[in-house]
XYZ file of C-alpha atoms in Angstrom:
380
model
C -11.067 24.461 -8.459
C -8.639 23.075 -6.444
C -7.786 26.022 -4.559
C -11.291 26.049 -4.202
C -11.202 23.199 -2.360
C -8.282 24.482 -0.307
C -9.978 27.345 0.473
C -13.689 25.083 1.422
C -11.716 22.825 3.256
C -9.555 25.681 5.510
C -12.992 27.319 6.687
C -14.183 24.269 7.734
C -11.224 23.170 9.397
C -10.036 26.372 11.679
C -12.995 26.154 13.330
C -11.354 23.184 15.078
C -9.056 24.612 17.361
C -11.342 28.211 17.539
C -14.801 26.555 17.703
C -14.829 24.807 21.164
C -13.029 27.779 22.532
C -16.107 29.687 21.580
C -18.706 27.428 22.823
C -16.760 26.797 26.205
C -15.526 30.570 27.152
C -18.633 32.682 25.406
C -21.793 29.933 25.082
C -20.403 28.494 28.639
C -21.454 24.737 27.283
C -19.640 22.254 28.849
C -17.703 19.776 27.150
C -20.056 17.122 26.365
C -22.656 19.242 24.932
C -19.175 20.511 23.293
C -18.129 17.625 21.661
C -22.121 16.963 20.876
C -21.992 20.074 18.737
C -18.736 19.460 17.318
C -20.175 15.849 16.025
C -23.427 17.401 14.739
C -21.274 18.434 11.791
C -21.114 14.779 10.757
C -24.523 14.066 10.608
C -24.937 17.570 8.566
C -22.999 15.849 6.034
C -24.589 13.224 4.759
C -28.634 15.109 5.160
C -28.409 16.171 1.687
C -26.560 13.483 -0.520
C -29.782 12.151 -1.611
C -30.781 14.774 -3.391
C -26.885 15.505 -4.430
C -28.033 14.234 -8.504
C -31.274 16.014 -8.881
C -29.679 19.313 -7.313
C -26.804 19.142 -10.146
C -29.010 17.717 -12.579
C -32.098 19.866 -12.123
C -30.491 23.450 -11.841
C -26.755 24.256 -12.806
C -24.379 22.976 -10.971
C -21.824 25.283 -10.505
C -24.629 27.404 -9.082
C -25.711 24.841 -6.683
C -21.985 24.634 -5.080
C -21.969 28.540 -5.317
C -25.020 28.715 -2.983
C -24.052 26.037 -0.391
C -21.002 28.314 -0.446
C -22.478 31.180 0.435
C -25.040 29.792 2.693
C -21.727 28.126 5.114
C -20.146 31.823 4.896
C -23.064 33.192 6.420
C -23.427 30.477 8.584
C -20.071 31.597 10.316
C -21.683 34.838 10.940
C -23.913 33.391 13.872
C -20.886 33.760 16.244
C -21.197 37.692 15.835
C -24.610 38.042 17.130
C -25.028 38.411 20.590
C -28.705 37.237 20.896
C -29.011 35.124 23.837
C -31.396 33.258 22.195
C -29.293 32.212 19.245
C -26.779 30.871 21.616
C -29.019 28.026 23.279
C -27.552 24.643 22.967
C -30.360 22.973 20.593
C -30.066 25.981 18.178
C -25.958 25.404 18.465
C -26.851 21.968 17.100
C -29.031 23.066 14.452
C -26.208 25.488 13.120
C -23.363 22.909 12.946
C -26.033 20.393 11.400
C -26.517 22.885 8.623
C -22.711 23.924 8.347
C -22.381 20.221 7.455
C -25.341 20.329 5.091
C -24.063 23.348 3.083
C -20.344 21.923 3.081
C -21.012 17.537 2.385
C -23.057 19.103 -0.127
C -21.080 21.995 -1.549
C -17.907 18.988 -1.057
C -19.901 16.667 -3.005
C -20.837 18.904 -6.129
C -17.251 20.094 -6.297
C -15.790 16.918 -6.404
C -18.316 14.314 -7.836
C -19.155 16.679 -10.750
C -17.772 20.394 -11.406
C -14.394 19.189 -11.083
C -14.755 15.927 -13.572
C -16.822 17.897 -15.843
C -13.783 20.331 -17.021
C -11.356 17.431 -17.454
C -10.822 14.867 -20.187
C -11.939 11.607 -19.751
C -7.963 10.068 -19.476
C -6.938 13.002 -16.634
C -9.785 12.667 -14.466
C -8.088 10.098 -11.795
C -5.073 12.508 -11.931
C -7.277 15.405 -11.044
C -9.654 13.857 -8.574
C -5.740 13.290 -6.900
C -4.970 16.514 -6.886
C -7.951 17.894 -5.931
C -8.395 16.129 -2.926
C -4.477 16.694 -1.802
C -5.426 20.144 -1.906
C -8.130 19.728 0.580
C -6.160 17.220 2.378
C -3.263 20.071 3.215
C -6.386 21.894 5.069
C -6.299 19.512 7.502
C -2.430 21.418 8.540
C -3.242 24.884 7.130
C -6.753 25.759 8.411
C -5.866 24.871 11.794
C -2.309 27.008 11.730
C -3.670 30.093 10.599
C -6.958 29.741 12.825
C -4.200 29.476 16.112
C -2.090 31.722 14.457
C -4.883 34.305 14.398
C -5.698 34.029 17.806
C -1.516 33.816 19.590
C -2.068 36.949 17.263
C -5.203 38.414 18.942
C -3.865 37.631 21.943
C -5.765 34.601 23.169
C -3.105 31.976 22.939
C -0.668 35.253 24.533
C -2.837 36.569 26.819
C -3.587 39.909 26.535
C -5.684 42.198 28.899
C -7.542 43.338 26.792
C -8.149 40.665 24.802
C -11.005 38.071 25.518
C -11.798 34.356 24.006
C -14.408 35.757 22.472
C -12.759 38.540 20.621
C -10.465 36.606 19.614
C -12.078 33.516 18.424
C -14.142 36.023 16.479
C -11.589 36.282 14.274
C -11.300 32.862 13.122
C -14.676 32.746 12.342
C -14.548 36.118 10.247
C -11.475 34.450 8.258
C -13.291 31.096 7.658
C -16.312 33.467 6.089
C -13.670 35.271 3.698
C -12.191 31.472 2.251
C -16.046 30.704 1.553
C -16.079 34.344 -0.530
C -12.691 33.531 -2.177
C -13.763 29.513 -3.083
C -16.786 31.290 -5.006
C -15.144 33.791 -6.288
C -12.349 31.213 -8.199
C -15.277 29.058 -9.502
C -17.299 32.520 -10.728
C -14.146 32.610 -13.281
C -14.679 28.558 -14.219
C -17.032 28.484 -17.475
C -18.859 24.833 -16.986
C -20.594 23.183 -20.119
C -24.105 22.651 -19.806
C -25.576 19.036 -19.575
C -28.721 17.835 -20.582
C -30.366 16.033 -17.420
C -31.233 12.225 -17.458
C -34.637 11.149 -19.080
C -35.655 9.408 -15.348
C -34.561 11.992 -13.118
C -35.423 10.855 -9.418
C -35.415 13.431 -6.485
C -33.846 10.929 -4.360
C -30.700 8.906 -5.487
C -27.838 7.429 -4.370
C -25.860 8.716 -7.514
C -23.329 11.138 -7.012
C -24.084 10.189 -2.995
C -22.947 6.905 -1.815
C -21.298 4.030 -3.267
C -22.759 0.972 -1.517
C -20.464 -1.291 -3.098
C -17.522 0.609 -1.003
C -19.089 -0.030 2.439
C -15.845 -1.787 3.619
C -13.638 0.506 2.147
C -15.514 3.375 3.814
C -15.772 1.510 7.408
C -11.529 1.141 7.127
C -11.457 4.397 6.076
C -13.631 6.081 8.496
C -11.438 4.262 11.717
C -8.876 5.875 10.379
C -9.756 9.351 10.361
C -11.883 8.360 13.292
C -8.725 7.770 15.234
C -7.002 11.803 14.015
C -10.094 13.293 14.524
C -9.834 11.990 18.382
C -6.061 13.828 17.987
C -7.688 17.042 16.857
C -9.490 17.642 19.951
C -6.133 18.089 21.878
C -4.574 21.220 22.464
C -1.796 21.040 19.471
C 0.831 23.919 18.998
C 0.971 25.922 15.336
C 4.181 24.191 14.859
C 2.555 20.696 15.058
C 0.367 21.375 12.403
C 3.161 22.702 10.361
C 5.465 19.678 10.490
C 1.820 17.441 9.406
C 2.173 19.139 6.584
C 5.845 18.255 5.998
C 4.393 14.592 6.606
C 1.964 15.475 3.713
C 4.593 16.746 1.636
C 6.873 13.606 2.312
C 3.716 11.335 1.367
C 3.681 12.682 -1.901
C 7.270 12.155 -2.579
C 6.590 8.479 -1.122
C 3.953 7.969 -3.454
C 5.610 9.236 -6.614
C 8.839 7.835 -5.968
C 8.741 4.732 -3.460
C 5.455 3.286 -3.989
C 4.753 3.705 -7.625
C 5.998 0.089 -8.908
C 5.701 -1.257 -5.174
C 2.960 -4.205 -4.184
C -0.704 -2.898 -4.438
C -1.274 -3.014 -0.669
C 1.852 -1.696 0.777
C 0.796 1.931 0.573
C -1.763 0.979 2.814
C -0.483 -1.027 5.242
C 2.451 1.412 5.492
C 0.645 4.172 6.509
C -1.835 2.951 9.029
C 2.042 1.420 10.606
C 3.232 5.061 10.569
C 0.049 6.342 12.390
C 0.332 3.734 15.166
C 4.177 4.567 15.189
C 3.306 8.324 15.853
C 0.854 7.474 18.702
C 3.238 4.954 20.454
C 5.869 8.152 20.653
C 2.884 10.249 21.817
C 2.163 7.718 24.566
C 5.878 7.423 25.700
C 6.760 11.253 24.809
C 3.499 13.152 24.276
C 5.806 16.219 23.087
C 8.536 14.092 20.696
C 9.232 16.383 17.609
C 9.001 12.785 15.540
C 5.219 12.634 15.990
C 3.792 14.903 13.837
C 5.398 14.305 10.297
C 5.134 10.615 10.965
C 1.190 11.324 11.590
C 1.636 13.480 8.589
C 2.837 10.744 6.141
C 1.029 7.579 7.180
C -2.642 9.763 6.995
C -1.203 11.115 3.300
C -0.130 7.719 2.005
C -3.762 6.162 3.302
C -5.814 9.476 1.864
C -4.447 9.031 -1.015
C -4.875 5.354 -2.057
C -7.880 4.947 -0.675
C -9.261 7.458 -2.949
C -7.268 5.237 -6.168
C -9.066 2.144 -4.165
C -12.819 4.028 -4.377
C -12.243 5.241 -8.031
C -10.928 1.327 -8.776
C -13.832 -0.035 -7.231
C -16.621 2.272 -9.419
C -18.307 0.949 -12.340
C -18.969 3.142 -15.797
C -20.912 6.523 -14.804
C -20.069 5.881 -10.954
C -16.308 8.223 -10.758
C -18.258 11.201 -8.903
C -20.406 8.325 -6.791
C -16.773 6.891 -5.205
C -15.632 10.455 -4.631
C -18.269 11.337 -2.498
C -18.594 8.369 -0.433
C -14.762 8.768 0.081
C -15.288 12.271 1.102
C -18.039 11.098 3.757
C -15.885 8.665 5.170
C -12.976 11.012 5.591
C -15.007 14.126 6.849
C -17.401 12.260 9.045
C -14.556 10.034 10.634
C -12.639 13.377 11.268
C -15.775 15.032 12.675
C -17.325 12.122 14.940
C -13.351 11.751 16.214
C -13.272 15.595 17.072
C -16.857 15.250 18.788
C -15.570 12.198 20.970
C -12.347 13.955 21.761
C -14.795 16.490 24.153
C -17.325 14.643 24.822
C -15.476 11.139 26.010
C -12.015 12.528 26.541
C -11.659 15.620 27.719
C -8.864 16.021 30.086
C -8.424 12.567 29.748
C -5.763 12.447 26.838
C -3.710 9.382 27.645
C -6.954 7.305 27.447
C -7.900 9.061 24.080
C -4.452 8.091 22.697
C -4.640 4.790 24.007
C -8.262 4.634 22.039
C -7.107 6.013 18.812
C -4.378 3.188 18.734
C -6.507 0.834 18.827
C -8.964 1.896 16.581
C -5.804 2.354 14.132
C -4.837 -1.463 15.022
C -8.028 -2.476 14.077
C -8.207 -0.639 10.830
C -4.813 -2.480 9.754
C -6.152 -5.512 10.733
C -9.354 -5.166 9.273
C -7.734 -4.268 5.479
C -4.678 -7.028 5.775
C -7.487 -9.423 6.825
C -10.331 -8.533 4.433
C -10.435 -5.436 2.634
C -7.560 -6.004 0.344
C -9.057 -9.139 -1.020
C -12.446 -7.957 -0.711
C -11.243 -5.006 -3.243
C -9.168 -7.332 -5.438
C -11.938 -9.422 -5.811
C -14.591 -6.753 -6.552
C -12.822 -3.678 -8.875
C -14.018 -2.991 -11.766
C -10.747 -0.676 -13.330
């Protein structure tokens, strides 16, 4: 299941650098209505999460992530067609709406419920972890192989014979086989059967949103609000290689340097490292240091934040806290990517300048309040 995630999270995320190349070079939108599509996916997300507990509870759930799945593999068949008519701007939006329908929701079944149904009760933290570090290490690898596809194809080397479109095509036809593999590792997973509740409610903030975590989700969703913004610019293959080294080094950090350390030092430490990384980008846009820094300061957050949301749940509320900690992570990363275009675009010094403050603010914000407000109100 966690490669399943992997695998979710990598179609999702090579449409990053492939998607606006599409929709500038082949659907000739410009890049407001660019960044408008690109932050459609956002609002896709959180459509469904009130129906996330009858879905799962109703009809099995395995099958339920199975066919949101399937529906966001054919969903990244769209790009294929050469319809006119399926290439109009409002219809655009409709398509990344429902690409964020099918994958909050698919994100939400995964890791709310088919992934803490298969574990015992004391391994469940430990596997919500590593679940979610797998999906976090899409955030590098989805957007490598989608611009290593296309330097391939020869968009990022241009070729003559080779146009955006061909090549961007690609991407898109990659992203579809991840969906096929993700469903394909969970076809193998056998998933007891549970007996749905008594008072079963078609709409329900269970398994959905924890309102309890509302300031935990606003500090997180800066955050990724701020790297989303840093998504939308043009970034080499071996930038999103050394993040990953940066997500690599966060793990060490956590097991190793922050394990017996004070509760909110994690924290504070990694929002310090993200502002770090876009001071060099504002002094040396192209300064090898950036990356891994980036890397490690958005791993150490990522991950205790999602220790803060499972702390904060009550009895029966584990898969509640994982999906409100998804939403604020995916949405942040979307509505930053959507601003990038539509606010930014060719204006990257101004973006950078933006994202540092909004990082500034979300370390402010948690030294100020947050931490307390969490201390005072966790229930593990």
């Amino acid at each position: 299941m966690a490669i399943a995630n992997l695998l979710l999270s990598m179609s999702v995320t090579m449409l990053v650098p492939a998607l606006p190349i599409w929709l500038m070079s082949t659907v000739n939108l410009d890049s407001q209505q660019t960044g408008l599509a690109m932050g459609a996916f956002a609002v896709g997300l959180f459509l469904p999460g009130a129906l996330c507990s009858y879905l799962v509870q109703h009809y099995r759930r395995n099958i339920v992530f199975l066919i949101c799945v399937l529906v966001l593999a054919v969903s990244m068949t769209l790009p294929f067609y050469r319809l006119p008519v399926l290439h109009a701007f409002p219809l655009i939006i409709i398509w990344r709406t429902l690409q964020g329908v099918a994958f909050g929701l698919a994100q939400m079944v995964l890791t709310s419920t088919l992934v803490i149904d298969t574990c015992e009760s004391h391994q469940r933290t430990e596997a919500n972890h590593s679940a979610t570090w797998f999906g976090r290490f899409a955030l590098s690898l989805g957007p490598m192989f989608a611009l290593l596809l296309m330097q391939l194809s020869g968009l990022i080397v241009p070729s003559p014979i080779t146009s955006p479109a061909m090549s961007t095509l690609n991407v898109f036809f990659l992203a579809m086989v991840c969906c096929i593999m993700a469903v394909v590792l969970v076809l193998f997973i056998h998933f007891p059967f549970r007996v749905p509740e008594d008072n079963l409610h078609l709409f329900s903030l269970d398994r959905f949103f924890l309102m309890s975590g509302l300031p935990l989700f606003f500090n997180l969703f800066l955050v990724t609000l701020a790297i989303g913004m840093l998504m939308s610019l043009p970034v080499t293959i071996d930038a999103y290689g050394m993040v990953m080294v940066g997500f690599l080094l966060a793990l060490l950090a956590q097991r190793f340097v922050f394990c017996d350390a004070e509760l909110k030092s994690e924290a504070v430490s990694g929002m310090l490292l993200i502002g770090a990384s876009l001071i060099i980008l504002l002094a040396s846009r192209y300064s090898p240091l950036t990356t891994p820094i980036l890397g490690l300061g958005l791993g150490l957050v990522g991950g205790r934040f999602l220790l803060f949301f499972i702390k904060l749940s009550r009895h029966c509320q584990r898969g509640t806290s994982q999906s409100t900690f998804m939403l604020g992570w995916e949405s942040g990363l979307a509505i930053g990517v959507g601003l990038g275009f539509y606010v930014f675009h060719n204006r990257h010094m101004e973006m950078l300048l933006t994202a540092l403050i909004l990082d500034i603010v979300a370390l402010l914000m948690y030294v100020i309040w947050t931490h307390r407000w969490f201390l005072a109100h966790k229930n593990r």
